[in-house]
Amino acid sequence: MSLRAVVGKDFKDVRRAKLLWFVGGIYTLFAALFFYTGSTGQEPSVLRQLWNMSGLAILFIPLVALVAAYLAVAGERESGSIKFLLSIPNRRRDVVFGKFLSRAALVCGAIVVAFAVGAVLTAALYPAVKLATFASVVGLVVYFALAYVAVAIGISALTASRSRAMAASVGYFFVFNVLWIQGSAFSVVGALRFVFEDTLGVALSQNAEQFVQSLSPAAAYLQSLRLAFPEGYRDIPPADPSTPFYLTPEFSLVILAAWVLLPLLVGYLRFERTDLG
């Protein structure tokens, strides 16, 4: 069985997942709600609704991606069907990357549907479509989704049971979507301050703290939104030539690319060496 066959078979299996379509349907419902209600005001603003949709993605996209992909490999290992899949014959890398492609296609398809509903309402109800911003926001949300699907597939390839895959996925979401991007004493940056400043007496620069925060896929995605919206909108600052390259919105795209590639690679290498009994 080739990579294409794995993608086709897995896509047919996972598209029946009711929970996935339920979560994706809610995102589409919010899109319809935002774009419709936003058109009823005195000054309809497409940018405002795109901003709302891109912010809502921080919550919904990780949920959709994790639900769609966290059992992709672990579920088949626990049920024993992975042995059948590999006896066709099939290479393990086809399983890992094939499942990534199928789950990514499904998640990204749900995102495109949600924004397509918004685009139809925009064309019908708003004075201007803002096509460039619209396309940029859709592209960045899809890019963010690819990172989370890759993480979920990597976790699934690293674990041998449904319970472990679920626990790891929930833990990842809590760390990188909650602890990592907020600035309290219980955040990752707060922990670094305690270690370096309170314990070792070494002061952390503001640039260092911002860079650590930007390593989360959610924070990198938020930073990348500056590329989609015009300067000055929602207090988006103009480009500053003195900003270190690793804090620019362009570099956030590199961080997201790392979140797409590294979890897949680590998961595949682990799965390749695993004794499936």
Short mmCIF file of N, CA and C in Angstrom, two decimals, residues 85-163:
data_model
loop_
_atom_site.label_atom_id
_atom_site.label_comp_id
_atom_site.label_asym_id
_atom_site.label_seq_id
_atom_site.Cartn_x
_atom_site.Cartn_y
_atom_site.Cartn_z
N LEU A 85 -2.42 -3.19 8.98
CA LEU A 85 -2.05 -2.09 8.10
C LEU A 85 -0.62 -2.23 7.60
N LEU A 86 0.27 -2.72 8.48
CA LEU A 86 1.68 -2.86 8.10
C LEU A 86 1.98 -4.17 7.39
N SER A 87 1.02 -5.08 7.35
CA SER A 87 1.26 -6.36 6.70
C SER A 87 0.82 -6.37 5.25
N ILE A 88 0.41 -5.23 4.71
CA ILE A 88 -0.20 -5.20 3.38
C ILE A 88 0.76 -5.46 2.20
N PRO A 89 2.01 -5.10 2.14
CA PRO A 89 2.85 -4.46 3.16
C PRO A 89 2.82 -2.93 3.03
N ASN A 90 3.29 -2.31 4.07
CA ASN A 90 3.32 -0.86 4.09
C ASN A 90 4.45 -0.41 5.01
N ARG A 91 5.08 0.67 4.65
CA ARG A 91 6.16 1.21 5.49
C ARG A 91 5.58 2.07 6.60
N ARG A 92 6.29 2.10 7.72
CA ARG A 92 5.79 2.87 8.86
C ARG A 92 5.75 4.36 8.58
N ARG A 93 6.67 4.82 7.76
CA ARG A 93 6.63 6.25 7.44
C ARG A 93 5.40 6.59 6.61
N ASP A 94 4.92 5.64 5.80
CA ASP A 94 3.68 5.87 5.06
C ASP A 94 2.51 6.02 6.01
N VAL A 95 2.52 5.24 7.08
CA VAL A 95 1.43 5.32 8.06
C VAL A 95 1.43 6.69 8.75
N VAL A 96 2.60 7.11 9.24
CA VAL A 96 2.68 8.37 9.99
C VAL A 96 2.37 9.56 9.08
N PHE A 97 3.04 9.66 7.97
CA PHE A 97 2.86 10.83 7.11
C PHE A 97 1.55 10.77 6.33
N GLY A 98 1.10 9.55 6.02
CA GLY A 98 -0.18 9.42 5.35
C GLY A 98 -1.33 9.86 6.25
N LYS A 99 -1.27 9.49 7.52
CA LYS A 99 -2.30 9.91 8.45
C LYS A 99 -2.23 11.41 8.70
N PHE A 100 -1.04 11.97 8.70
CA PHE A 100 -0.94 13.43 8.82
C PHE A 100 -1.64 14.12 7.65
N LEU A 101 -1.40 13.64 6.44
CA LEU A 101 -1.99 14.28 5.27
C LEU A 101 -3.51 14.16 5.27
N SER A 102 -4.03 13.00 5.65
CA SER A 102 -5.48 12.82 5.64
C SER A 102 -6.15 13.65 6.73
N ARG A 103 -5.59 13.63 7.95
CA ARG A 103 -6.18 14.40 9.03
C ARG A 103 -6.04 15.90 8.77
N ALA A 104 -4.91 16.32 8.21
CA ALA A 104 -4.72 17.73 7.88
C ALA A 104 -5.72 18.18 6.82
N ALA A 105 -5.97 17.33 5.83
CA ALA A 105 -6.94 17.68 4.79
C ALA A 105 -8.33 17.86 5.36
N LEU A 106 -8.68 17.01 6.30
CA LEU A 106 -10.01 17.10 6.91
C LEU A 106 -10.14 18.35 7.77
N VAL A 107 -9.15 18.62 8.60
CA VAL A 107 -9.20 19.80 9.48
C VAL A 107 -9.17 21.08 8.65
N CYS A 108 -8.27 21.14 7.69
CA CYS A 108 -8.19 22.34 6.85
C CYS A 108 -9.44 22.52 6.01
N GLY A 109 -10.04 21.41 5.60
CA GLY A 109 -11.30 21.51 4.86
C GLY A 109 -12.40 22.13 5.70
N ALA A 110 -12.46 21.75 6.99
CA ALA A 110 -13.46 22.34 7.89
C ALA A 110 -13.22 23.84 8.06
N ILE A 111 -11.94 24.23 8.13
CA ILE A 111 -11.61 25.65 8.26
C ILE A 111 -12.03 26.43 7.01
N VAL A 112 -11.73 25.87 5.85
CA VAL A 112 -12.08 26.54 4.59
C VAL A 112 -13.59 26.68 4.47
N VAL A 113 -14.34 25.67 4.89
CA VAL A 113 -15.80 25.76 4.85
C VAL A 113 -16.29 26.92 5.72
N ALA A 114 -15.73 27.03 6.93
CA ALA A 114 -16.14 28.10 7.84
C ALA A 114 -15.88 29.48 7.22
N PHE A 115 -14.71 29.65 6.65
CA PHE A 115 -14.38 30.95 6.06
C PHE A 115 -15.13 31.16 4.74
N ALA A 116 -15.46 30.09 4.05
CA ALA A 116 -16.25 30.22 2.82
C ALA A 116 -17.63 30.78 3.14
N VAL A 117 -18.22 30.31 4.25
CA VAL A 117 -19.49 30.88 4.70
C VAL A 117 -19.33 32.37 4.99
N GLY A 118 -18.23 32.72 5.66
CA GLY A 118 -17.96 34.12 5.93
C GLY A 118 -17.76 34.93 4.66
N ALA A 119 -17.09 34.33 3.67
CA ALA A 119 -16.85 35.04 2.41
C ALA A 119 -18.15 35.31 1.66
N VAL A 120 -19.06 34.33 1.67
CA VAL A 120 -20.35 34.52 1.00
C VAL A 120 -21.13 35.65 1.67
N LEU A 121 -21.17 35.64 2.99
CA LEU A 121 -21.87 36.69 3.72
C LEU A 121 -21.21 38.05 3.51
N THR A 122 -19.88 38.05 3.42
CA THR A 122 -19.15 39.30 3.18
C THR A 122 -19.51 39.89 1.83
N ALA A 123 -19.50 39.04 0.80
CA ALA A 123 -19.83 39.51 -0.55
C ALA A 123 -21.25 40.03 -0.64
N ALA A 124 -22.14 39.43 0.17
CA ALA A 124 -23.54 39.82 0.09
C ALA A 124 -23.89 41.02 0.96
N LEU A 125 -23.18 41.21 2.07
CA LEU A 125 -23.63 42.17 3.08
C LEU A 125 -22.68 43.33 3.33
N TYR A 126 -21.42 43.23 2.89
CA TYR A 126 -20.45 44.26 3.23
C TYR A 126 -20.09 45.09 2.00
N PRO A 127 -19.72 46.35 2.21
CA PRO A 127 -19.37 47.20 1.06
C PRO A 127 -18.05 46.82 0.40
N ALA A 128 -17.15 46.19 1.16
CA ALA A 128 -15.85 45.79 0.60
C ALA A 128 -15.45 44.43 1.18
N VAL A 129 -14.79 43.60 0.37
CA VAL A 129 -14.44 42.25 0.79
C VAL A 129 -13.11 42.18 1.52
N LYS A 130 -12.19 43.10 1.21
CA LYS A 130 -10.83 43.06 1.76
C LYS A 130 -10.18 41.71 1.45
N LEU A 131 -10.11 41.41 0.17
CA LEU A 131 -9.71 40.08 -0.28
C LEU A 131 -8.31 39.69 0.20
N ALA A 132 -7.36 40.61 0.16
CA ALA A 132 -5.99 40.28 0.56
C ALA A 132 -5.93 39.89 2.03
N THR A 133 -6.59 40.66 2.90
CA THR A 133 -6.61 40.33 4.33
C THR A 133 -7.35 39.03 4.56
N PHE A 134 -8.46 38.84 3.87
CA PHE A 134 -9.25 37.62 4.01
C PHE A 134 -8.40 36.40 3.68
N ALA A 135 -7.72 36.44 2.55
CA ALA A 135 -6.89 35.31 2.12
C ALA A 135 -5.73 35.08 3.09
N SER A 136 -5.15 36.16 3.59
CA SER A 136 -4.02 36.02 4.51
C SER A 136 -4.45 35.38 5.83
N VAL A 137 -5.61 35.79 6.34
CA VAL A 137 -6.10 35.22 7.59
C VAL A 137 -6.41 33.73 7.42
N VAL A 138 -7.07 33.38 6.33
CA VAL A 138 -7.36 31.97 6.07
C VAL A 138 -6.07 31.16 5.99
N GLY A 139 -5.09 31.69 5.28
CA GLY A 139 -3.81 30.99 5.15
C GLY A 139 -3.12 30.79 6.49
N LEU A 140 -3.14 31.81 7.35
CA LEU A 140 -2.49 31.69 8.65
C LEU A 140 -3.24 30.73 9.58
N VAL A 141 -4.57 30.74 9.54
CA VAL A 141 -5.34 29.81 10.36
C VAL A 141 -5.07 28.37 9.91
N VAL A 142 -5.02 28.15 8.60
CA VAL A 142 -4.70 26.82 8.08
C VAL A 142 -3.30 26.39 8.50
N TYR A 143 -2.36 27.31 8.44
CA TYR A 143 -0.97 27.04 8.83
C TYR A 143 -0.91 26.65 10.31
N PHE A 144 -1.64 27.38 11.15
CA PHE A 144 -1.72 27.08 12.56
C PHE A 144 -2.33 25.69 12.78
N ALA A 145 -3.35 25.36 12.00
CA ALA A 145 -3.98 24.05 12.11
C ALA A 145 -3.01 22.94 11.73
N LEU A 146 -2.21 23.16 10.69
CA LEU A 146 -1.23 22.14 10.29
C LEU A 146 -0.25 21.85 11.42
N ALA A 147 0.16 22.90 12.14
CA ALA A 147 1.08 22.70 13.26
C ALA A 147 0.45 21.82 14.33
N TYR A 148 -0.81 22.07 14.63
CA TYR A 148 -1.46 21.28 15.68
C TYR A 148 -1.78 19.86 15.23
N VAL A 149 -2.11 19.68 13.98
CA VAL A 149 -2.31 18.32 13.48
C VAL A 149 -1.00 17.54 13.55
N ALA A 150 0.09 18.19 13.18
CA ALA A 150 1.41 17.54 13.25
C ALA A 150 1.75 17.15 14.68
N VAL A 151 1.47 18.03 15.63
CA VAL A 151 1.72 17.72 17.04
C VAL A 151 0.89 16.51 17.47
N ALA A 152 -0.39 16.50 17.10
CA ALA A 152 -1.27 15.40 17.48
C ALA A 152 -0.81 14.08 16.87
N ILE A 153 -0.39 14.10 15.61
CA ILE A 153 0.11 12.88 14.97
C ILE A 153 1.40 12.44 15.64
N GLY A 154 2.28 13.38 15.96
CA GLY A 154 3.52 13.03 16.64
C GLY A 154 3.26 12.39 17.99
N ILE A 155 2.33 12.96 18.75
CA ILE A 155 1.96 12.37 20.04
C ILE A 155 1.39 10.97 19.84
N SER A 156 0.53 10.81 18.86
CA SER A 156 -0.10 9.52 18.60
C SER A 156 0.93 8.47 18.22
N ALA A 157 1.94 8.87 17.46
CA ALA A 157 2.98 7.93 17.06
C ALA A 157 3.91 7.57 18.22
N LEU A 158 3.97 8.43 19.22
CA LEU A 158 4.84 8.19 20.37
C LEU A 158 4.18 7.31 21.43
N THR A 159 2.87 7.21 21.41
CA THR A 159 2.15 6.52 22.48
C THR A 159 1.53 5.23 21.97
N ALA A 160 1.26 4.32 22.91
CA ALA A 160 0.77 2.99 22.54
C ALA A 160 -0.68 2.75 22.91
N SER A 161 -1.34 3.72 23.52
CA SER A 161 -2.72 3.50 23.95
C SER A 161 -3.52 4.79 23.83
N ARG A 162 -4.84 4.65 23.81
CA ARG A 162 -5.73 5.80 23.73
C ARG A 162 -5.58 6.71 24.95
N SER A 163 -5.50 6.12 26.11
CA SER A 163 -5.43 6.92 27.34
C SER A 163 -4.17 7.77 27.38
#
